[in-house]
CSV table of C-alpha atoms in Angstrom, one decimal:
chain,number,residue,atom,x,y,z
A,127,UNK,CA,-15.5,23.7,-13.6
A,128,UNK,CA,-15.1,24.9,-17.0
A,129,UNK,CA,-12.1,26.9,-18.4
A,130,UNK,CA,-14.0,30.5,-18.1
A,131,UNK,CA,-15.4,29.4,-14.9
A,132,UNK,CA,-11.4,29.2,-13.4
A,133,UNK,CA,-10.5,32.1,-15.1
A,134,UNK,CA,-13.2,34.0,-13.3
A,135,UNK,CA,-11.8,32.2,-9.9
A,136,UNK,CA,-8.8,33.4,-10.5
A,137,UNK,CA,-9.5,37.3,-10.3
A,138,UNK,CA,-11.6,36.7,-7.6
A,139,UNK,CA,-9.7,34.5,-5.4
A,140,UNK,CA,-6.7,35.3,-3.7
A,141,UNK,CA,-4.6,31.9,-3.1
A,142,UNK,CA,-3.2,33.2,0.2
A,143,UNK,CA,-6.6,32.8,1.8
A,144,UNK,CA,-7.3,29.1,-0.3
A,145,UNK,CA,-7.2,26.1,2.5
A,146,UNK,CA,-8.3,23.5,0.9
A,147,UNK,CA,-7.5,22.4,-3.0
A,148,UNK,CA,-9.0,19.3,-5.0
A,149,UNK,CA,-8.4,19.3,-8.6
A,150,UNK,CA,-9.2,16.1,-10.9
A,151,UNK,CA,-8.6,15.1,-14.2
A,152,UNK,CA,-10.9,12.5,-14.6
A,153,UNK,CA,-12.8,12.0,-18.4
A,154,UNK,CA,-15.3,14.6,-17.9
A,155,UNK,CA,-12.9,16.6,-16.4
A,156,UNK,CA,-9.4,16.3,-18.6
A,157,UNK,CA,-7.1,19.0,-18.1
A,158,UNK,CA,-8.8,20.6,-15.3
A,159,UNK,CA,-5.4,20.2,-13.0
A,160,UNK,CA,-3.5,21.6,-16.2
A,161,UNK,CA,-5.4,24.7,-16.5
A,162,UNK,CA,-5.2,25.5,-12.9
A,163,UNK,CA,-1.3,25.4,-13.4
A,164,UNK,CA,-1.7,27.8,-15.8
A,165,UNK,CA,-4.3,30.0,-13.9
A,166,UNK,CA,-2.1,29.8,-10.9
A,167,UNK,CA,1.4,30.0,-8.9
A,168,UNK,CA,1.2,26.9,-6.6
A,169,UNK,CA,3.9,28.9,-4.1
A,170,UNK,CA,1.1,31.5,-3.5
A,171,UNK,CA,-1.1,28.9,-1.6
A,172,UNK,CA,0.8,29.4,1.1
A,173,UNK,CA,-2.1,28.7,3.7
A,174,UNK,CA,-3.3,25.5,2.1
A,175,UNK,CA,-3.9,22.5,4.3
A,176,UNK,CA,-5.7,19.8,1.9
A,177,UNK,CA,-4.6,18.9,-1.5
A,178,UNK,CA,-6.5,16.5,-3.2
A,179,UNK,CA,-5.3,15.1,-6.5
A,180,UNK,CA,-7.4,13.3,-9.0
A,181,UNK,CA,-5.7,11.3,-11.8
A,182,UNK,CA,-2.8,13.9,-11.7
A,183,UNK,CA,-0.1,12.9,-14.7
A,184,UNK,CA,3.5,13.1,-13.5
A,185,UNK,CA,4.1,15.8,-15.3
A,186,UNK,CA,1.8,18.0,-13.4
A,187,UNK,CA,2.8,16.1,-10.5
A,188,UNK,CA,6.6,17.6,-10.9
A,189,UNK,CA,4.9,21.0,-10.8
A,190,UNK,CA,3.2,20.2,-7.2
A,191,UNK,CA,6.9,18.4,-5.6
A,192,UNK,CA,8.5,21.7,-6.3
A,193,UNK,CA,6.2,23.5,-3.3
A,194,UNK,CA,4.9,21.1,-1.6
A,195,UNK,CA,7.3,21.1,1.2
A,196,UNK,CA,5.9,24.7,2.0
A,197,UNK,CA,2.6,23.5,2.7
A,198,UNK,CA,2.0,22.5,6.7
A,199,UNK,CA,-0.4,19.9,4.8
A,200,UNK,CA,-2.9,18.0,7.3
A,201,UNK,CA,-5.0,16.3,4.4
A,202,UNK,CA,-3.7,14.6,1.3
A,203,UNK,CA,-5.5,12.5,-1.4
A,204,UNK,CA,-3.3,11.4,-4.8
A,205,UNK,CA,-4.5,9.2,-7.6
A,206,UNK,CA,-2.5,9.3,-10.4
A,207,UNK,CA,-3.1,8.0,-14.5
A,208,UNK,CA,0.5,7.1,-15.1
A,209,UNK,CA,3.0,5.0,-13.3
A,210,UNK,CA,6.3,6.7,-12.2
A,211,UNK,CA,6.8,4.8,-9.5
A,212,UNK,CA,9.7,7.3,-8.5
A,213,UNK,CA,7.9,10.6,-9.6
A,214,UNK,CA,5.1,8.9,-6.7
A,215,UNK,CA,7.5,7.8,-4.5
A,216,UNK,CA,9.6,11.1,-4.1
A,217,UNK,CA,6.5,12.9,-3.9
A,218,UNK,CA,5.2,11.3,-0.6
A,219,UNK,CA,8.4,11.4,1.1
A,220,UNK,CA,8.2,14.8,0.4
A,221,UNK,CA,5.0,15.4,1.7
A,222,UNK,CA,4.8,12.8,4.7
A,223,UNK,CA,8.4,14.0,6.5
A,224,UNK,CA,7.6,17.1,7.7
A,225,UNK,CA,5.0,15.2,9.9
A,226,UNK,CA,2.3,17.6,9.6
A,227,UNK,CA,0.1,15.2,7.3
A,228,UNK,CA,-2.9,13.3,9.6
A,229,UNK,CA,-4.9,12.6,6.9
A,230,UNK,CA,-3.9,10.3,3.4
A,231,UNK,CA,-5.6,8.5,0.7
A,232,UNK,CA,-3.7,6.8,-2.1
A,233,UNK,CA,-4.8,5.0,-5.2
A,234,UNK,CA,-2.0,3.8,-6.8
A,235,UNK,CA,0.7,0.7,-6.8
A,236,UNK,CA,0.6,-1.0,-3.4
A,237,UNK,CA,4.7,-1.2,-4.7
A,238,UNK,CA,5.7,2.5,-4.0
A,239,UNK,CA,3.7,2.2,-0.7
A,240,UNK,CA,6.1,-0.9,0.5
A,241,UNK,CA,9.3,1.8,-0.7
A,242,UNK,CA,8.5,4.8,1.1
A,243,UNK,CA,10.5,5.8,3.7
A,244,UNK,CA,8.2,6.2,6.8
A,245,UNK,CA,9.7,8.8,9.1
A,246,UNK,CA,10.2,7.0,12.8
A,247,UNK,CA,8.2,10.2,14.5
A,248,UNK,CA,5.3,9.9,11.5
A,249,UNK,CA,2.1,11.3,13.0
A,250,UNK,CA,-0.5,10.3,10.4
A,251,UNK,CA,-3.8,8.9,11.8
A,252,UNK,CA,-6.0,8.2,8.9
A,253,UNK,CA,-4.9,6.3,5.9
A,254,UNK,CA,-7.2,5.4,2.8
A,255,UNK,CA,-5.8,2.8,-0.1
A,256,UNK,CA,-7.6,2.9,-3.2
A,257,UNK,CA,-6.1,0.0,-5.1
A,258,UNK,CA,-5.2,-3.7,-4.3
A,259,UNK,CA,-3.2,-3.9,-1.4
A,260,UNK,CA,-2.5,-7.3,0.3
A,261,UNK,CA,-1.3,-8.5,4.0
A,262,UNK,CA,2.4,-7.3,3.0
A,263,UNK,CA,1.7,-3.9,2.8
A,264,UNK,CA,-1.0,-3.6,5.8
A,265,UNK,CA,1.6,-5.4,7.9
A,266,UNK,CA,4.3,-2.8,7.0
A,267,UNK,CA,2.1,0.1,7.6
A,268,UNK,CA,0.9,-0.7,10.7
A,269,UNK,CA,4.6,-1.4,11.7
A,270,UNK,CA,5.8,1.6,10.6
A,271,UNK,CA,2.9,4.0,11.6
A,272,UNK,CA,2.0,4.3,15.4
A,273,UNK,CA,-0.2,7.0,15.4
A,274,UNK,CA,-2.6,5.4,13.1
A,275,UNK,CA,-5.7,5.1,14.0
A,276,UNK,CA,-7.9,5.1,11.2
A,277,UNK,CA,-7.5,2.5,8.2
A,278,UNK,CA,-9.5,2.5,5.1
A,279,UNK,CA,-8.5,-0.7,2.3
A,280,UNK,CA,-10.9,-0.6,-0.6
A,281,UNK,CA,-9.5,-3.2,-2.1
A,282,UNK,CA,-8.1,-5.7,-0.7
A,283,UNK,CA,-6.6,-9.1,-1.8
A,284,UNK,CA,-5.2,-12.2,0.2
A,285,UNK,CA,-1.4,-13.4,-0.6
A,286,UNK,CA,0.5,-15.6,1.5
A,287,UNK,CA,-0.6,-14.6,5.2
A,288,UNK,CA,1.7,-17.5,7.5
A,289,UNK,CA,4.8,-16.2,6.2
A,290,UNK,CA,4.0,-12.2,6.4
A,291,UNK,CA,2.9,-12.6,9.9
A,292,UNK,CA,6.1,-14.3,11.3
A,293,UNK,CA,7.9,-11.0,10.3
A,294,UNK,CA,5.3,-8.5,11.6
A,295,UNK,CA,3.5,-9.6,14.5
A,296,UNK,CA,5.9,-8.5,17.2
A,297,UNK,CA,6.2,-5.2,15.6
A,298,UNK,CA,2.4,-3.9,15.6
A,299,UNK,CA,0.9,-5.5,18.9
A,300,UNK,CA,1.3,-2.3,20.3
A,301,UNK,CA,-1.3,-0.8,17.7
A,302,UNK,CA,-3.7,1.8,18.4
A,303,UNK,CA,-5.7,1.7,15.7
A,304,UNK,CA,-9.4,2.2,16.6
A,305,UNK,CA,-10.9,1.6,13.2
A,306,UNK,CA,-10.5,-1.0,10.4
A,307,UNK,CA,-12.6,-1.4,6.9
A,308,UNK,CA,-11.3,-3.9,4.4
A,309,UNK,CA,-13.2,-4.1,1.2
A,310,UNK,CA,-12.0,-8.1,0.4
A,311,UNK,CA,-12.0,-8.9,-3.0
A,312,UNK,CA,-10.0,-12.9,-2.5
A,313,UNK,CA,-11.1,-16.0,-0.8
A,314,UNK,CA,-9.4,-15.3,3.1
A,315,UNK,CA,-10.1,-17.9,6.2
A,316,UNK,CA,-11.8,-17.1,9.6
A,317,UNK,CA,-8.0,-18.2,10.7
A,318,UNK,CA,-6.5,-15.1,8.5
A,319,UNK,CA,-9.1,-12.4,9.9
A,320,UNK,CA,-8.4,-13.6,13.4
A,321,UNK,CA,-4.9,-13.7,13.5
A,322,UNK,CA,-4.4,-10.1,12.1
A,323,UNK,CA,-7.3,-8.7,14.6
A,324,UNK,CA,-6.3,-10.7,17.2
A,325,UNK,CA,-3.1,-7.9,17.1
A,326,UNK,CA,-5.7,-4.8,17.1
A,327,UNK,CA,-7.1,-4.7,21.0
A,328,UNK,CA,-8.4,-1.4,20.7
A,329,UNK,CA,-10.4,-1.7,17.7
A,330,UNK,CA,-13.9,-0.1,18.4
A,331,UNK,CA,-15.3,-0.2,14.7
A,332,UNK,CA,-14.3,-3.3,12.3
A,333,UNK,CA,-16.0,-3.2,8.5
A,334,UNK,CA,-15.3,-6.5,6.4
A,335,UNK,CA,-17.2,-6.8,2.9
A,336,UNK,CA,-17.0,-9.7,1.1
A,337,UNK,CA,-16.7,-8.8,-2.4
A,338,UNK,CA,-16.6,-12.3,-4.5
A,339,UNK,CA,-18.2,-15.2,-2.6
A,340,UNK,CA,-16.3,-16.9,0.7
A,341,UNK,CA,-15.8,-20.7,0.9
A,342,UNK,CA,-14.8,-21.1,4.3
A,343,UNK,CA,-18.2,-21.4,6.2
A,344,UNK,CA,-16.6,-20.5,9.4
A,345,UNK,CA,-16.5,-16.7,8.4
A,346,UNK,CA,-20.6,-17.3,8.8
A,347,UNK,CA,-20.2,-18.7,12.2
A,348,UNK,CA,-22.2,-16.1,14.8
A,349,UNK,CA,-20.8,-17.9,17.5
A,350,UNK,CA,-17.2,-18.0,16.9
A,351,UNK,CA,-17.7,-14.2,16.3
A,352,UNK,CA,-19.3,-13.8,19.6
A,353,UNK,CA,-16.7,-16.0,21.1
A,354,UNK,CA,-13.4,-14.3,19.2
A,355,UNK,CA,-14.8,-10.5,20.3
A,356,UNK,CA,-15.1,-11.1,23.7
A,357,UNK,CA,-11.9,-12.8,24.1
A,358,UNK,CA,-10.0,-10.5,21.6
A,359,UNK,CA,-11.6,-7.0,20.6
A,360,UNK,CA,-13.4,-6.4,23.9
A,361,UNK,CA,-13.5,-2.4,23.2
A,362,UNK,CA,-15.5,-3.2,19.2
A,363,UNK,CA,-18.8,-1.3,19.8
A,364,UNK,CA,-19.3,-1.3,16.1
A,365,UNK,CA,-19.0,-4.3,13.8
A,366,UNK,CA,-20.2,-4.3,9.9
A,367,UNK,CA,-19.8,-7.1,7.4
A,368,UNK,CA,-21.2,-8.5,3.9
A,369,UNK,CA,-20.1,-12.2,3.7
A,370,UNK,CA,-21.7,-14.3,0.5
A,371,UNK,CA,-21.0,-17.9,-0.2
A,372,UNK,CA,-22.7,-20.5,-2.7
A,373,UNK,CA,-25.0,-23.3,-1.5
A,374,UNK,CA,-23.3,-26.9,-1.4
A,375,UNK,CA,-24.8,-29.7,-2.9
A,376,UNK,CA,-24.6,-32.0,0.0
A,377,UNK,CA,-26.4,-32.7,3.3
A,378,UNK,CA,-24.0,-30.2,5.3
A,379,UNK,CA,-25.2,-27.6,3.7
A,380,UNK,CA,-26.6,-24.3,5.9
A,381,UNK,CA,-30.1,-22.7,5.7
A,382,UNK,CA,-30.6,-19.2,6.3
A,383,UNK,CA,-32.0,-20.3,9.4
A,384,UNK,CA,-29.2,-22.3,10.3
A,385,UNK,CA,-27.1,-19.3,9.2
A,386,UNK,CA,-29.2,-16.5,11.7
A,387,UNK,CA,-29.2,-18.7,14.8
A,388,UNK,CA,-26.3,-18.0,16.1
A,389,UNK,CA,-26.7,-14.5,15.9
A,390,UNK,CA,-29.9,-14.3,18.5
A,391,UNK,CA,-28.1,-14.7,21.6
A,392,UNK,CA,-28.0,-11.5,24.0
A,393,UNK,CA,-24.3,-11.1,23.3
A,394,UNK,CA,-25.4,-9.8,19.8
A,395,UNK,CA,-29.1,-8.3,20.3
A,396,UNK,CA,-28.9,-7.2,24.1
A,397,UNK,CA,-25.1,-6.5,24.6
A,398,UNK,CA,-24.0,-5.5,21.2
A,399,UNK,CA,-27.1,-4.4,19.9
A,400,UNK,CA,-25.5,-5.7,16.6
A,401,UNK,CA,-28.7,-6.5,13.6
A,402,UNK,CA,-27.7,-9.4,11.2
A,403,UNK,CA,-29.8,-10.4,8.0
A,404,UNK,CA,-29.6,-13.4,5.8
A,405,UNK,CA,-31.1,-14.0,2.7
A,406,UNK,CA,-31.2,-17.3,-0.1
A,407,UNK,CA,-31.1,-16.1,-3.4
A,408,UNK,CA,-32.2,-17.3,-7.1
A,409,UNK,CA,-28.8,-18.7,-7.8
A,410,UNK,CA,-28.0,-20.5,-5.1
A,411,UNK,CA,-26.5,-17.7,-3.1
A,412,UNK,CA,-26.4,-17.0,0.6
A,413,UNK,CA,-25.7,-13.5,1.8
A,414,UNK,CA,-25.0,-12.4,5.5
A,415,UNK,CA,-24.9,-9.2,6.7
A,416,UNK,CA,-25.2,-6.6,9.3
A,417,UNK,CA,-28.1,-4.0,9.1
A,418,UNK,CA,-27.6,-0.9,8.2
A,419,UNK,CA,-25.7,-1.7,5.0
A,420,UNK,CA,-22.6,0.0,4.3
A,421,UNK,CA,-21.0,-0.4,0.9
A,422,UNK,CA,-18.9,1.6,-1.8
A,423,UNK,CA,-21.7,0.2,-4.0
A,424,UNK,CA,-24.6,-1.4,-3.6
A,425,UNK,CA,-26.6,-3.1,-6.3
A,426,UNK,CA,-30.1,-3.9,-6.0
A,427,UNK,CA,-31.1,-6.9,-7.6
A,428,UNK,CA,-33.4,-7.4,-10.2
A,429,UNK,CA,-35.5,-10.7,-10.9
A,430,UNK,CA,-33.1,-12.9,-12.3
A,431,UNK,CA,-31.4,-12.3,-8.3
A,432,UNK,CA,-34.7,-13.2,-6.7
A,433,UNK,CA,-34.6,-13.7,-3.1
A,434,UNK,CA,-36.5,-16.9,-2.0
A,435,UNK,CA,-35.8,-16.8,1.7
A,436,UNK,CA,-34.9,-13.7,4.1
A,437,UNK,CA,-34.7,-13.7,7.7
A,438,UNK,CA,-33.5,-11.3,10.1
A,439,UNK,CA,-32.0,-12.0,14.1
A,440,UNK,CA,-34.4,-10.3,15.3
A,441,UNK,CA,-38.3,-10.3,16.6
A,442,UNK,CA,-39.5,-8.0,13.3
A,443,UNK,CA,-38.6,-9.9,10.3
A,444,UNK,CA,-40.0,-6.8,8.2
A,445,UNK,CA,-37.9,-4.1,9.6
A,446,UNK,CA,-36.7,-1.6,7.7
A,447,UNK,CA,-33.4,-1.8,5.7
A,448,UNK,CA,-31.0,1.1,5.4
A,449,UNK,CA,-28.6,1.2,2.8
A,450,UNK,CA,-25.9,3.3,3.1
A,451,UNK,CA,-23.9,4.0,-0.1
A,452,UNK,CA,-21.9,6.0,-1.9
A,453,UNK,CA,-23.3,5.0,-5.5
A,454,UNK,CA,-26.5,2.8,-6.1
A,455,UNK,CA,-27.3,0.5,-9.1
A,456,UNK,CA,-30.6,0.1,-9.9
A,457,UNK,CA,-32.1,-1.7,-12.9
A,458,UNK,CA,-35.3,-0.2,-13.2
A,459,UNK,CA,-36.5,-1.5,-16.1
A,460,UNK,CA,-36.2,-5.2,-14.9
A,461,UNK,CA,-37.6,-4.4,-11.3
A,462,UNK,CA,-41.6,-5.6,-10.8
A,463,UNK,CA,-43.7,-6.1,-8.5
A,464,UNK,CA,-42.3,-9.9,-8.8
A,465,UNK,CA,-39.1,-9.2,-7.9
A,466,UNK,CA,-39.2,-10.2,-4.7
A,467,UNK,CA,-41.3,-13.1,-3.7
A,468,UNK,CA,-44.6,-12.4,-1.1
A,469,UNK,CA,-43.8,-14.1,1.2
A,470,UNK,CA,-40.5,-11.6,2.0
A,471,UNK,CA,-41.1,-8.6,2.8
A,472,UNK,CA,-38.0,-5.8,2.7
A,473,UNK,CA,-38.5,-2.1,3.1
A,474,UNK,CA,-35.2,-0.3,1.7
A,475,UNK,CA,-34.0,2.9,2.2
A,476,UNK,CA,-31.2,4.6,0.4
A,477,UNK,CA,-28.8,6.9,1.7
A,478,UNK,CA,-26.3,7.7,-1.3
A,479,UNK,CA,-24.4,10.3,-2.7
A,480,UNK,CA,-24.4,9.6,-6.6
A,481,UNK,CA,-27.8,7.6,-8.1
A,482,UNK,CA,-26.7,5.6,-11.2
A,483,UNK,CA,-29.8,4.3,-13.1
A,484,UNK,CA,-28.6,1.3,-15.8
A,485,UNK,CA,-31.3,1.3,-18.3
């Protein structure tokens, strides 16, 4: 929105009927958050129930603090450019102890998260982190939020898991969260994952994607999936995952057919009704995943990625693939007809809501 544009919103606009606020000041947008300052007196907003703040400086951030008690919010999203750990800090006490907020996201230092002071009665249910955030922090959340039932990591990093669970697991068994996606972006073990789920009974939708390749092939293993679910998460009627690892140059190592086995038995095709694909790549690559796709980003490869062997766990090896993303990168001006070899057929569809094209 241009500067004209909000001086035009704000004849027309009367803040006491405004609900719902996002304001960025990303590059195409700088000062967008400081002109709405200027265009506006924050305590007028008096029926607003979602602020969402987009690469807010602290200095517009001390601006918000001073009203932002007087807002019943339900839905808050911060990311900020600078770091004042205490500016941040003060601000989400400020925000989460009236116990109104149900909704968070936060992109930011997974630092100020481990400082705030979680009210004991805090009745938040969905919580988004942005940045890296390792088992430390996801351990202290959990314990200090039992209303939870939504968590959202987009970025998240192993550290040293033995240690972190000693001091956590008897505080979180008692968990209802319903709904776990981790965007990994570390090696992690089969033994990590399972020990941390193995405290979330009443998971119905799990999301893991692999974002750099895995080298514990046990993470690939359908039927100690199959075998951990039923034991452990017998309420998970949804389960999506992306798991890549490199080929081995020895006699152990897996083919895609090896790989997709495991995931043909009626616990995953008749019970679950859970679709798995696995495809051999150009460079040595295997990648394992659930159909639909659902990533952050998706990047469709271009020759160099060719894919020499695909299969799928079920009876129609040329079903179609959908894609669902929030921002696609295509190469368009490497992709032929070549690109992926005859004998594999893939029929992609795209459901996105930004298209980059990288020329």
């Amino acid at each position: 929105m241009s500067k004209s544009d909000l001086l035009l919103v704000a004849r027309i606009i009367d803040p006491k009927n405004v609900i719902s606020i996002m304001l960025s000041d990303e590059m195409e947008m700088s000062g967008q958050i400081r002109s709405f300052l200027f265009h506006f007196r924050i305590d007028q907003f008096i029926r607003l129930r979602s602020l969402i703040l987009m690469n807010v400086e602290d200095e517009d951030l001390d601006k918000f603090q001073k009203h932002i008690m007087k807002y019943p919010l339900t839905t808050f999203s911060i990311s900020h450019r600078y770091y004042g750990i205490d500016n941040i800090r003060s601000l989400l006490s400020s925000i989460i102890s009236p116990n109104h907020l149900r909704k968070f996201k936060f992109e930011g230092s997974n630092n100020i998260l481990n400082e705030i002071q979680w009210p004991i009665s805090c009745r938040l249910e969905h919580l988004t982190i942005g940045y890296e955030c390792n088992w430390n922090t996801v351990y202290s959340i959990l314990s200090h939020l039992p209303c939870l039932r939504t968590l959202i990591l987009q970025d998240f990093y192993n550290n040293q898991f033995d240690e972190i669970i000693v001091t956590y697991a008897h505080i979180i068994q008692s968990s209802h969260l319903t709904s776990l996606s981790l965007n990994i972006s570390s090696e992690i073990t089969i033994n990590d994952i399972e020990s941390f789920l193995s405290l979330l009974p009443m998971l119905t939708h799990l999301r893991l994607i692999g974002q750099t390749p895995f080298t514990d092939t046990l993470l690939f293993d359908g039927s100690r999936w199959e075998n951990f679910i039923q034991t452990k998460l017998l309420l998970l009627n949804k389960f999506e995952f992306w798991f890549t690892c490199y080929a081995l140059d020895n006699q152990d190592c897996p083919t895609v057919e090896s790989l997709i086995v495991p995931f043909r038995t009626p616990f995953w095709l008749e019970l679950k009704h859970w679709f798995v694909k696995c495809d051999y790549e150009y460079n040595r690559k295997f990648h394992l995943y659930s159909i639909p796709i659902f990533q952050d980003n998706f990047y469709y490869p271009h020759r160099g990625a060719t894919i020499l062997h695909s299969t799928l766990n079920t009876v129609d090896n040329h079903a179609t693939i959908i894609v669902n993303v929030h921002r696609l990168s295509l190469e368009l001006s490497r992709i032929t007809d070549e690109s992926i070899q005859q004998h594999v057929r893939m029929t992609l569809y795209f459901q996105i809501d930004y298209f980059f094209s990288n020329k």
